[in-house]
Coordinates of C-alpha atoms and ligand atoms in Angstrom, one line a residue:
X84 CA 188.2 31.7 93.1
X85 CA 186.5 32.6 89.6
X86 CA 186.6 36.1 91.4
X87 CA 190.3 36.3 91.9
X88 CA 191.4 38.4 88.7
X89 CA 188.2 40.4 87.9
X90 CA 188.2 42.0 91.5
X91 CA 192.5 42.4 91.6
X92 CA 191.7 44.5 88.9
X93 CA 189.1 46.7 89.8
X94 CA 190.7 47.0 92.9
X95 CA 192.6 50.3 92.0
X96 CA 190.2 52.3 90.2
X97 CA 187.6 51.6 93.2
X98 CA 189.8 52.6 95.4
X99 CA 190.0 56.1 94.2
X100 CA 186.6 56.2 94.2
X101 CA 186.0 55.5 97.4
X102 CA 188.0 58.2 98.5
X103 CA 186.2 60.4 96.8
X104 CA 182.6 59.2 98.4
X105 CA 184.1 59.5 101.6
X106 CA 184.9 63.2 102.0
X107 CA 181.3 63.7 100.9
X108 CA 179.3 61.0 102.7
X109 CA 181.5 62.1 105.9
X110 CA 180.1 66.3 105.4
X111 CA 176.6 64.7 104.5
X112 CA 177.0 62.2 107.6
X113 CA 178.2 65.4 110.2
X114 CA 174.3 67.0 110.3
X115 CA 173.4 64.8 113.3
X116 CA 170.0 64.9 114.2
X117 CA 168.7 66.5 117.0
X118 CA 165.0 65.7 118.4
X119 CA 163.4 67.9 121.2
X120 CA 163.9 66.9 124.5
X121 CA 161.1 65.6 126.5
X122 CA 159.0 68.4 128.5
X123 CA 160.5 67.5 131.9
X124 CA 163.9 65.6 131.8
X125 CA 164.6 63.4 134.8
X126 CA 167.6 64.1 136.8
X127 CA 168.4 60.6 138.3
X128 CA 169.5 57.3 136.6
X129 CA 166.8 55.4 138.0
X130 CA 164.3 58.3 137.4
X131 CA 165.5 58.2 134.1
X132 CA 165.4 54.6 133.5
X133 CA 162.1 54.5 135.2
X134 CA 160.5 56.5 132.4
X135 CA 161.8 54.1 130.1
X136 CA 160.0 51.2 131.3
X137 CA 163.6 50.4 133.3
X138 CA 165.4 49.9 136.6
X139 CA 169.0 51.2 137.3
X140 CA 170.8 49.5 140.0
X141 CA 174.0 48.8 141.5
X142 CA 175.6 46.7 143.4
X143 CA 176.1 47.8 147.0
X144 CA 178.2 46.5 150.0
X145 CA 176.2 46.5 153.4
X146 CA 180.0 48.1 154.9
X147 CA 179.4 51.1 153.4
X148 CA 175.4 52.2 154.2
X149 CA 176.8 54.3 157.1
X150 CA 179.1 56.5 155.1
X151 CA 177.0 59.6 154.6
X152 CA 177.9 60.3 150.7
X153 CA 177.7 56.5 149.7
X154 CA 174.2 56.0 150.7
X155 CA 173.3 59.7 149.8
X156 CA 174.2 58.9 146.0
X157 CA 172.7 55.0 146.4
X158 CA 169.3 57.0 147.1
X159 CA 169.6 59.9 144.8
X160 CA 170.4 57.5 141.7
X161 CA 169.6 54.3 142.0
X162 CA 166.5 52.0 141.9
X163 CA 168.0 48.7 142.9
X164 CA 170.4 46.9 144.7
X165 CA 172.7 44.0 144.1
X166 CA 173.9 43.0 147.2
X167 CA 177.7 42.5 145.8
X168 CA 178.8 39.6 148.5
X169 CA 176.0 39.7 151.6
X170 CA 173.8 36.9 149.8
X171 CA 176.1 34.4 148.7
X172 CA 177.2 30.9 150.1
X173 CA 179.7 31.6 152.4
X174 CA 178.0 34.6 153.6
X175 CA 175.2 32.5 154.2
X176 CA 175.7 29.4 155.4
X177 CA 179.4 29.7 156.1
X178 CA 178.8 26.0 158.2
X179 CA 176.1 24.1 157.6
X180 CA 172.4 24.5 158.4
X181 CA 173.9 27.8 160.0
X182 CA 172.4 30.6 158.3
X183 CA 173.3 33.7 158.4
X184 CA 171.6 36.8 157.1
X185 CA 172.4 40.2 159.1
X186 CA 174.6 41.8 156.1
X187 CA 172.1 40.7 153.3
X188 CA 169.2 42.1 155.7
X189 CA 170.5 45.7 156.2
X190 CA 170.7 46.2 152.2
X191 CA 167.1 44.4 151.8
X192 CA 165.6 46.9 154.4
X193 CA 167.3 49.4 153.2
X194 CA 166.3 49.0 149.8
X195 CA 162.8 48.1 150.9
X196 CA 162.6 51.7 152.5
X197 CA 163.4 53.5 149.5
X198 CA 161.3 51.1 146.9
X199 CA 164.1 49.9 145.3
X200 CA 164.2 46.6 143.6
X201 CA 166.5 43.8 145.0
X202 CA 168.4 41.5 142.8
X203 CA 169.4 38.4 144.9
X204 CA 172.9 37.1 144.0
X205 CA 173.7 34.1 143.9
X206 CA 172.5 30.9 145.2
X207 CA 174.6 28.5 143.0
X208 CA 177.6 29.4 142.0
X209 CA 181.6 28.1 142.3
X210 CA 182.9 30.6 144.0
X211 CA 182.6 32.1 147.3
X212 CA 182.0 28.7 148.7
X213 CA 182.5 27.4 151.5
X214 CA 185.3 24.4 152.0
X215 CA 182.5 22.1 153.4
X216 CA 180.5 22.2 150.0
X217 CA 183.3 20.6 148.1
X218 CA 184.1 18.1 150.6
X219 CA 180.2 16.4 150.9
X220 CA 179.6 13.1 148.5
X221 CA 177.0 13.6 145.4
X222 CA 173.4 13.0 147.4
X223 CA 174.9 14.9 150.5
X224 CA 175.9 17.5 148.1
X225 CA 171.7 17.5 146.6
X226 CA 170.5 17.8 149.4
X227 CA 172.7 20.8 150.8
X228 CA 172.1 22.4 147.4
X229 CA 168.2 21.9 148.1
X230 CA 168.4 22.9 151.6
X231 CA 170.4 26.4 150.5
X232 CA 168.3 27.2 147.8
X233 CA 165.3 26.9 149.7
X234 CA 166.5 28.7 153.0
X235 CA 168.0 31.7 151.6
X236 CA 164.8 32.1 148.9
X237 CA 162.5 31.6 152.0
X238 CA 164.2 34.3 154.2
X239 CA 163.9 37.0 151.3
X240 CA 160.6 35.3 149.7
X241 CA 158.6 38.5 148.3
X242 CA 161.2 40.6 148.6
X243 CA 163.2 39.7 145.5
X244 CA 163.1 41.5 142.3
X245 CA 165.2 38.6 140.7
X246 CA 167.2 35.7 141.9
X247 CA 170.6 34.8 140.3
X248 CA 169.5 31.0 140.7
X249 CA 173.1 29.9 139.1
X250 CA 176.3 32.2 138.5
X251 CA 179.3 31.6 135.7
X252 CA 178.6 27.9 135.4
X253 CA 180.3 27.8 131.8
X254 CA 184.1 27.8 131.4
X255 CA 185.9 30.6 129.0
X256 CA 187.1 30.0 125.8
X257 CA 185.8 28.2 122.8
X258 CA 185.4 25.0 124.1
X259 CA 181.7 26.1 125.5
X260 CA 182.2 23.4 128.4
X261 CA 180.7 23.4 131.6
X262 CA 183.2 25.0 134.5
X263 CA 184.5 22.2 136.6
X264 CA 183.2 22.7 140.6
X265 CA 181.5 20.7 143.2
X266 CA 178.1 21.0 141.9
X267 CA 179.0 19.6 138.0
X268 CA 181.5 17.7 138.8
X269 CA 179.3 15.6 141.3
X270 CA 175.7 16.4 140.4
X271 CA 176.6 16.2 136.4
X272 CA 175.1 18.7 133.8
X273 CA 171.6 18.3 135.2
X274 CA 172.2 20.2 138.2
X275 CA 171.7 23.9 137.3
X276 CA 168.0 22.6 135.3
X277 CA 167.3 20.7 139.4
X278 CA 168.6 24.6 141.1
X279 CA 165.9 26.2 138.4
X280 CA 163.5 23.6 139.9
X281 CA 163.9 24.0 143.0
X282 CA 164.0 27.8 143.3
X283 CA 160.5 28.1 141.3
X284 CA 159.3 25.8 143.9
X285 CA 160.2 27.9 146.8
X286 CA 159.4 31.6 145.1
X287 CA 157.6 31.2 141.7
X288 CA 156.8 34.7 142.0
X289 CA 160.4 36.0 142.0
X290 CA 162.3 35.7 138.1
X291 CA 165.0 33.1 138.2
X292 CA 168.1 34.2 136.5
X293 CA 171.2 32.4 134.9
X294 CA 174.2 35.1 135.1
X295 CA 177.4 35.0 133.7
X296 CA 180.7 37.3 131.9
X297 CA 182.2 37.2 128.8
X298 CA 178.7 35.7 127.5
X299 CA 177.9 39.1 126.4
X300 CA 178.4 39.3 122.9
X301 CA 178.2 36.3 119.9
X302 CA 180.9 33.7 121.0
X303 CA 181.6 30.1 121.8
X304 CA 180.5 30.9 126.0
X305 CA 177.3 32.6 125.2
X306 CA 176.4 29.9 122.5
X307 CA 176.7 27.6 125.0
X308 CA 174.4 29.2 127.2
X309 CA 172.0 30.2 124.7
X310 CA 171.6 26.4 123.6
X311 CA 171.0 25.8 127.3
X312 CA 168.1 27.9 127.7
X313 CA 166.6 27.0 124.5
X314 CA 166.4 23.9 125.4
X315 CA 165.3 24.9 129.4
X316 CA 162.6 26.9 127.5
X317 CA 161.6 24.0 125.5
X318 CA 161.4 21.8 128.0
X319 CA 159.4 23.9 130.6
X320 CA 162.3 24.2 132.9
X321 CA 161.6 27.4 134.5
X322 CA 164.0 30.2 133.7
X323 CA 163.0 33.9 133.2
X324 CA 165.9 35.7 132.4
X325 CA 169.4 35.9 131.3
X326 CA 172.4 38.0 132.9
X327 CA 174.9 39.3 131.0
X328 CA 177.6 40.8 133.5
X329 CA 179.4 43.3 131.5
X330 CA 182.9 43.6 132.8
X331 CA 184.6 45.4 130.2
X332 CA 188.0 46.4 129.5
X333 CA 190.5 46.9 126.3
X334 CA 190.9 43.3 126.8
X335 CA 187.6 42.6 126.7
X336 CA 186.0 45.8 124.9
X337 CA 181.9 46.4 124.4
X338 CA 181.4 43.9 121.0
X339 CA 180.0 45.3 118.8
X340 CA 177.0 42.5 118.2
X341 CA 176.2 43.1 121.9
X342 CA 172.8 44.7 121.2
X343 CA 172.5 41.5 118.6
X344 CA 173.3 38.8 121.4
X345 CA 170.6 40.4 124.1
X346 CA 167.8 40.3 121.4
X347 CA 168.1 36.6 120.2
X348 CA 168.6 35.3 124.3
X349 CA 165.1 37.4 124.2
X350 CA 163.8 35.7 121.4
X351 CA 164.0 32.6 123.3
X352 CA 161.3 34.2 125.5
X353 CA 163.0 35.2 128.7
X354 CA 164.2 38.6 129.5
X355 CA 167.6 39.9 129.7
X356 CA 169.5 42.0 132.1
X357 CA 172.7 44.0 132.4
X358 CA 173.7 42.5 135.9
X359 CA 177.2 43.9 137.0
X360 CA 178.1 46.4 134.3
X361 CA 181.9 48.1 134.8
X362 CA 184.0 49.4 131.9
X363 CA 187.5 50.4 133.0
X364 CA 188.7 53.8 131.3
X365 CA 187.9 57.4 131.7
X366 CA 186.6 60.4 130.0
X367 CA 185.0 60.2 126.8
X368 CA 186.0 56.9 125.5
X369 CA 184.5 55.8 128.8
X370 CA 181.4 57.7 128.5
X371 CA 180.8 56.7 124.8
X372 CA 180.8 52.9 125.8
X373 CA 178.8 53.1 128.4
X374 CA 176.3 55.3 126.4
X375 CA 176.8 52.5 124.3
X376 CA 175.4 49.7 126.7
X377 CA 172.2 51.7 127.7
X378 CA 171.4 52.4 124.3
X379 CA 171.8 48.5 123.9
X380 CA 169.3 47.7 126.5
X381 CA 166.7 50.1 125.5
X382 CA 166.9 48.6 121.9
X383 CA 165.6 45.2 123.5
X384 CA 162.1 45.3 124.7
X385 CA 162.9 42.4 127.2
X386 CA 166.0 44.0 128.3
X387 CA 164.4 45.3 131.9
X388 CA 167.1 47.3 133.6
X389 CA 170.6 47.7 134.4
X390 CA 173.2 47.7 137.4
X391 CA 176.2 48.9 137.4
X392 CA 178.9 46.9 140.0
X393 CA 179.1 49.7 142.1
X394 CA 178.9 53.2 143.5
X395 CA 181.8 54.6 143.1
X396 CA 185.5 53.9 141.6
X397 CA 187.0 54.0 145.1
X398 CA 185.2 50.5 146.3
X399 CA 185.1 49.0 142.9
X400 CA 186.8 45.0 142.8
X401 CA 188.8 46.8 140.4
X402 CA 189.3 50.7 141.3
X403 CA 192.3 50.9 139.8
X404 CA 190.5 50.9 136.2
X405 CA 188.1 53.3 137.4
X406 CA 185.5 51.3 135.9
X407 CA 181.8 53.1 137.6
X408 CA 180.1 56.4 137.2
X409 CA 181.3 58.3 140.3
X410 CA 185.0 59.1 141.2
X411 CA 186.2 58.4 144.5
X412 CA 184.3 61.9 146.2
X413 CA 181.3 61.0 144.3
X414 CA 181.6 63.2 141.6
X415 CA 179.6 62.1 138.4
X416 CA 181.8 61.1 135.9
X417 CA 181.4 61.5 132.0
X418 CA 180.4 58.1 131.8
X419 CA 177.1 59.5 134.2
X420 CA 176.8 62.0 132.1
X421 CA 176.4 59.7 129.0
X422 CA 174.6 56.8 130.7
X423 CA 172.0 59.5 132.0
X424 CA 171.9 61.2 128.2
X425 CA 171.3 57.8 126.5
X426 CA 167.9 57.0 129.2
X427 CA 167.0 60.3 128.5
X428 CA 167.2 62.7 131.5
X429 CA 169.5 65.0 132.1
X430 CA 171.3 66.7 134.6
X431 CA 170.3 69.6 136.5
X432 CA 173.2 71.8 135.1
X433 CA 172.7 70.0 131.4
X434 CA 174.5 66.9 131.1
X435 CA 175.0 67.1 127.2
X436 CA 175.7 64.1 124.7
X437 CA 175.3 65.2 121.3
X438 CA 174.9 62.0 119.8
X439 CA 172.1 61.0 121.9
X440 CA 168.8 63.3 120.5
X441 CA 166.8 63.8 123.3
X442 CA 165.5 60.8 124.3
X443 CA 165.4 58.8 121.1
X444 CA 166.3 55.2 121.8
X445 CA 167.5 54.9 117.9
X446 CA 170.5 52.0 117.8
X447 CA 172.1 49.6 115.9
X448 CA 174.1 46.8 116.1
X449 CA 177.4 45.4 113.5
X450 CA 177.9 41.9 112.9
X451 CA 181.1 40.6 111.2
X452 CA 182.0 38.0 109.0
X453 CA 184.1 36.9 106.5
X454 CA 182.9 35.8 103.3
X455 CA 185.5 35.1 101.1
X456 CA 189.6 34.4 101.3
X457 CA 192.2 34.5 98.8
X458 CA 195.8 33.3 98.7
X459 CA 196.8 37.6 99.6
X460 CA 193.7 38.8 100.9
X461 CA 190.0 38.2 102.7
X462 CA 186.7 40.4 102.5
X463 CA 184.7 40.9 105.2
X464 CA 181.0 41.8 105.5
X465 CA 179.4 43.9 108.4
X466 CA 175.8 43.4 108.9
X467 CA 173.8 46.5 110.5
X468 CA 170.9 46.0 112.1
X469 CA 168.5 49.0 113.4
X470 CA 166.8 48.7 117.0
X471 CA 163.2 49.5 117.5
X472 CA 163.3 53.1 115.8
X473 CA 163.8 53.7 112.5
X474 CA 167.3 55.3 111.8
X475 CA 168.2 58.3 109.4
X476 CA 171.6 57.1 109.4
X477 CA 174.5 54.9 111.5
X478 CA 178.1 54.3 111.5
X479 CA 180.8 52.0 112.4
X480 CA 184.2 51.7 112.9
X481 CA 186.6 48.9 111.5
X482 CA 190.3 48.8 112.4
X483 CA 192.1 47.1 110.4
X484 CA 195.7 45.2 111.3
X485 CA 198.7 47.1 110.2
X486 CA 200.5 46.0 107.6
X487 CA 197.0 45.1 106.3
X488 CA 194.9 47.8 104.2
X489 CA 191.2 48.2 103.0
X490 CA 192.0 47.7 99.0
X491 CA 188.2 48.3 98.4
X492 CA 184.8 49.4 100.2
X493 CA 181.2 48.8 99.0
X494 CA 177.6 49.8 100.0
X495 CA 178.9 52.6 102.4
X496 CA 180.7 55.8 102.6
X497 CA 183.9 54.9 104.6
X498 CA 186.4 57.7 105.7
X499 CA 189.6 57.0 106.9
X500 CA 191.8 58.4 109.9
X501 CA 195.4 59.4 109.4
X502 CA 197.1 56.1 109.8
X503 CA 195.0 54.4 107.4
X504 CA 194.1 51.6 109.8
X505 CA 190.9 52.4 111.0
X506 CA 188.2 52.8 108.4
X507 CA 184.6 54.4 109.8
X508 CA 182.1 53.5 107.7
X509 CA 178.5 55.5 107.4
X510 CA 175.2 55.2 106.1
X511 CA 174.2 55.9 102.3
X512 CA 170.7 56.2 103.6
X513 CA 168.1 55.3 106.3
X514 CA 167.0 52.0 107.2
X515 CA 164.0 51.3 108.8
X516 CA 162.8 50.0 112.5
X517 CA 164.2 46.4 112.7
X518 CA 165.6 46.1 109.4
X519 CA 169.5 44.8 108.2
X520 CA 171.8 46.3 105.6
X521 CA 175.4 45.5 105.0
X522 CA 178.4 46.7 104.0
X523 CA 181.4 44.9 102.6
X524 CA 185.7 45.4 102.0
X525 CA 188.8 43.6 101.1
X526 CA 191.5 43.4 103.1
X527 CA 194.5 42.9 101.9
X528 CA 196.7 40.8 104.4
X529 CA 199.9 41.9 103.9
X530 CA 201.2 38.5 105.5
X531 CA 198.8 39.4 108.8
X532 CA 195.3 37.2 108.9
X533 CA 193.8 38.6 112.2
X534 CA 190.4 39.4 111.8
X535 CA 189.1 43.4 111.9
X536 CA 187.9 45.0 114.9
X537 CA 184.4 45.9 114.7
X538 CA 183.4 48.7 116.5
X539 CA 179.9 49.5 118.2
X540 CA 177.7 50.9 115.8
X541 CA 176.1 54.5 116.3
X542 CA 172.9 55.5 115.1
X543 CA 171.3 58.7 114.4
Ligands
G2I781 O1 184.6 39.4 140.4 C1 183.6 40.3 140.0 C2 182.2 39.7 140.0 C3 182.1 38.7 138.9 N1 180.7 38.1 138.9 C4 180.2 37.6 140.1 C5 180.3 38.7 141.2 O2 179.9 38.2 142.4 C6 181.8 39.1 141.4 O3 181.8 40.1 142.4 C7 183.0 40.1 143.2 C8 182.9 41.2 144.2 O4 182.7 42.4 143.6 C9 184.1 41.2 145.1 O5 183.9 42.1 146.2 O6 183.2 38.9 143.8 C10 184.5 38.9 144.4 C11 184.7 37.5 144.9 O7 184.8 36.6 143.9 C12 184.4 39.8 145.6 O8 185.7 39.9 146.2 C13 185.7 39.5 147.6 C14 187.2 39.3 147.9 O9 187.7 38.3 147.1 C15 187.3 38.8 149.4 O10 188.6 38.7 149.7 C16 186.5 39.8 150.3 O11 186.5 39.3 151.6 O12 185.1 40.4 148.4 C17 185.1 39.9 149.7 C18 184.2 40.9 150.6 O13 184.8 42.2 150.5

């Protein structure tokens, strides 16, 4: 409050000033550096990832293997599977004690023949399950939930990469609840710590998974799963990694602390993988997020691959969005192009991505809050955080919510687009492998409260 009339009147004055750093930290920021490119590039995804200590997978539906293109891509590209329905309950036990595994098997062979990894999805999960679950009382219900778990990991023992032990068992929004279903509403919180159990007993040597969306950046969902698997870790309960699905649209865009939100699930001490990644769009706003997500997962050391939820647009659960890396001939999209820049290959005929150096695995994240509010205005405060490489600079955009304006900027050199609503600020100087910096603005509200848009942050 004490600030109120020393900053309205600075406000003016720094404003100009601004301005004027902009135009010349946005020439300084345009000499984007370039490192040389490794000897040999590799010209796959899952070459590329390889080299990076990385799978690249995608999910793949058994229906398809015979269609000469599908599985000629599959085995050019990838190096592992999801299968997208073949291994879940009503696939699998569709009535009970009757299990059924002829779909699941032709994608595990097939996968076993070309050494890809398998990811098995999903033993427990809401969904995709069949009527006589829900109708059984709370011990029948245990012991079905034993008796699946233990069949289905007994079939594929040895032969799973990772096991999606429970699926989505949080609801959305900001109540960070557990979803209603059979299995909670019966069983009670402690069944998905009894499903971890279980599964360790039947395959310890295959990594059990929790998976679910919209958990993928800082927010009252993923909170809730994070304090889960704290306490699972502190406890002993065995769990060894975290899915983050990654089904992105303008509704639901990349956040911009998504890098952020992988590395503290790793710093509880499991690893983290991108599970069932799809970003609707096209071209280069496409490619740039997806370049985006990559450079995310390389940033985390316990981040150990990818998957992408599906081959091509045409078979996607949502083609219309054209949400994958291939176009309905299999053509490789600028999102390929991007995702294969970012793990470092490259494409026979030069897939370019300027932004990308060769290799590097530089990245950052952005973090927002506010700090302070007035009776006419708020400021807000972006935390940047650099991955494991040093950066020589970074960038981020802020969008702003006409008829609000950015009355002043500090500890940055923000430019501005024509409209005036979306502010991208850049980098006074390097900061180092790790390491945080921030940069800070008022807002004035203009009657409108909504909190900025944060963009990804780009590093260079
Ligand atoms: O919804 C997207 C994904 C969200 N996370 C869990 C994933 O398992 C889920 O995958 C989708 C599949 O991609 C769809 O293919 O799960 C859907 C079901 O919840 C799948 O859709 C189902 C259709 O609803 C069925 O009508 C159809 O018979 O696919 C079945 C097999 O084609």
């Amino acid at each position: 409050m004490t600030e109120h009339v020393p900053r309205r009147t600075a406000e003016p004055r720094r404003l100009r000033r601004t301005v004027v750093l902009a135009l010349t930290g946005a020439l300084a920021a345009a000499g984007l550096a370039v490192s040389a490119g490794a000897a040999q590039a590799a010209d796959s995804l899952g070459s590329a990832a390889t080299a990076k200590g990385r799978y690249f997978g995608t999910a793949v539906a058994s229906g398809h293997l015979g269609e000469t293109d599908y599985a000629a891509t599959l085995d050019r590209e990838f190096n592992a599977v999801t299968p997208e329905n073949e291994m879940k309950w009503d696939a699998t036990e569709s009535s009970r004690g009757n299990f059924t595994f002829g779909a699941a098997d032709q994608i595990v062979s097939h996968a076993k023949a070309k050494g890809m990894k398998v990811r098995g999805h999903t033993l427990v999960w809401y969904s995709q399950l069949p009527g006589w679950v829900g109708g059984l009382g709370a011990s029948d219900l245990q012991n079905a939930m034993d008796n699946h778990i233990t069949q289905v990991m007994q079939h594929y023992k040895g032969q799973i990469y990772a096991w999606d032990v429970v699926n989505e068992a949080f609801q959305d929004g900001g109540s960070g609840a557990r979803r209603s279903s059979p299995f909670q509403d019966k069983l009670g919180d402690g069944y998905i710590e009894h499903a971890f159990r279980t599964a360790h007993s039947v395959d310890p040597a295959a990594k059990l998974c929790y998976n679910d969306y919209n958990t993928d950046g800082v927010n009252a969902k993923s909170n809730a799963v994070y304090a889960m698997v704290k306490d699972f870790k502190q406890r002993g309960v065995p769990i060894d990694c975290v899915g983050f699905q990654s089904h992105f649209n303008s509704q639901s865009p990349v956040p911009g602390d998504y890098q952020a939100n992988l590395q503290r699930f790793a710093d509880l001490g499991v690893d983290v993988q991108i599970t069932e990644l799809d970003i609707e769009g096209s071209g280069s706003a496409q490619a740039t997020n997806y370049g985006n997500v990559v450079k995310a997962c390389l940033a985390v050391s316990r981040c150990t691959g990818m998957t992408v939820w599906g081959v091509t647009d045409k078979y996607s659960w949502r083609s219309s969005g054209t949400p994958l890396l291939f176009d309905g001939n299999y053509g490789k999209k600028p999102a390929y192009d991007a995702v294969l820049a970012a793990l470092g290959g490259s494409s026979s005929g030069g897939g370019t991505d300027p932004g990308d150096g060769g290799g590097s695995t530089k990245s950052c994240t952005a973090t927002y809050t506010e700090t302070q509010r007035w009776g006419d205005r708020f400021n807000g405060q972006v935390t940047i955080r650099a991955g494991s490489s040093a950066l020589s600079g970074w960038k981020v955009p802020v969008t702003v919510h006409s008829p609000q304006k950015v009355s002043t900027t500090w500890s940055g050199n923000p430019s501005w687009d024509a409209g005036g609503n979306v502010m991208t600020m850049a980098s006074t100087g390097g900061l180092a492998a790790g390491a945080t910096t921030s940069f800070g603005f008022t807002v004035m509200a203009n009657g409108t409260w909504t909190a900025p848009a944060v963009g990804a942050c780009t590093a260079s």
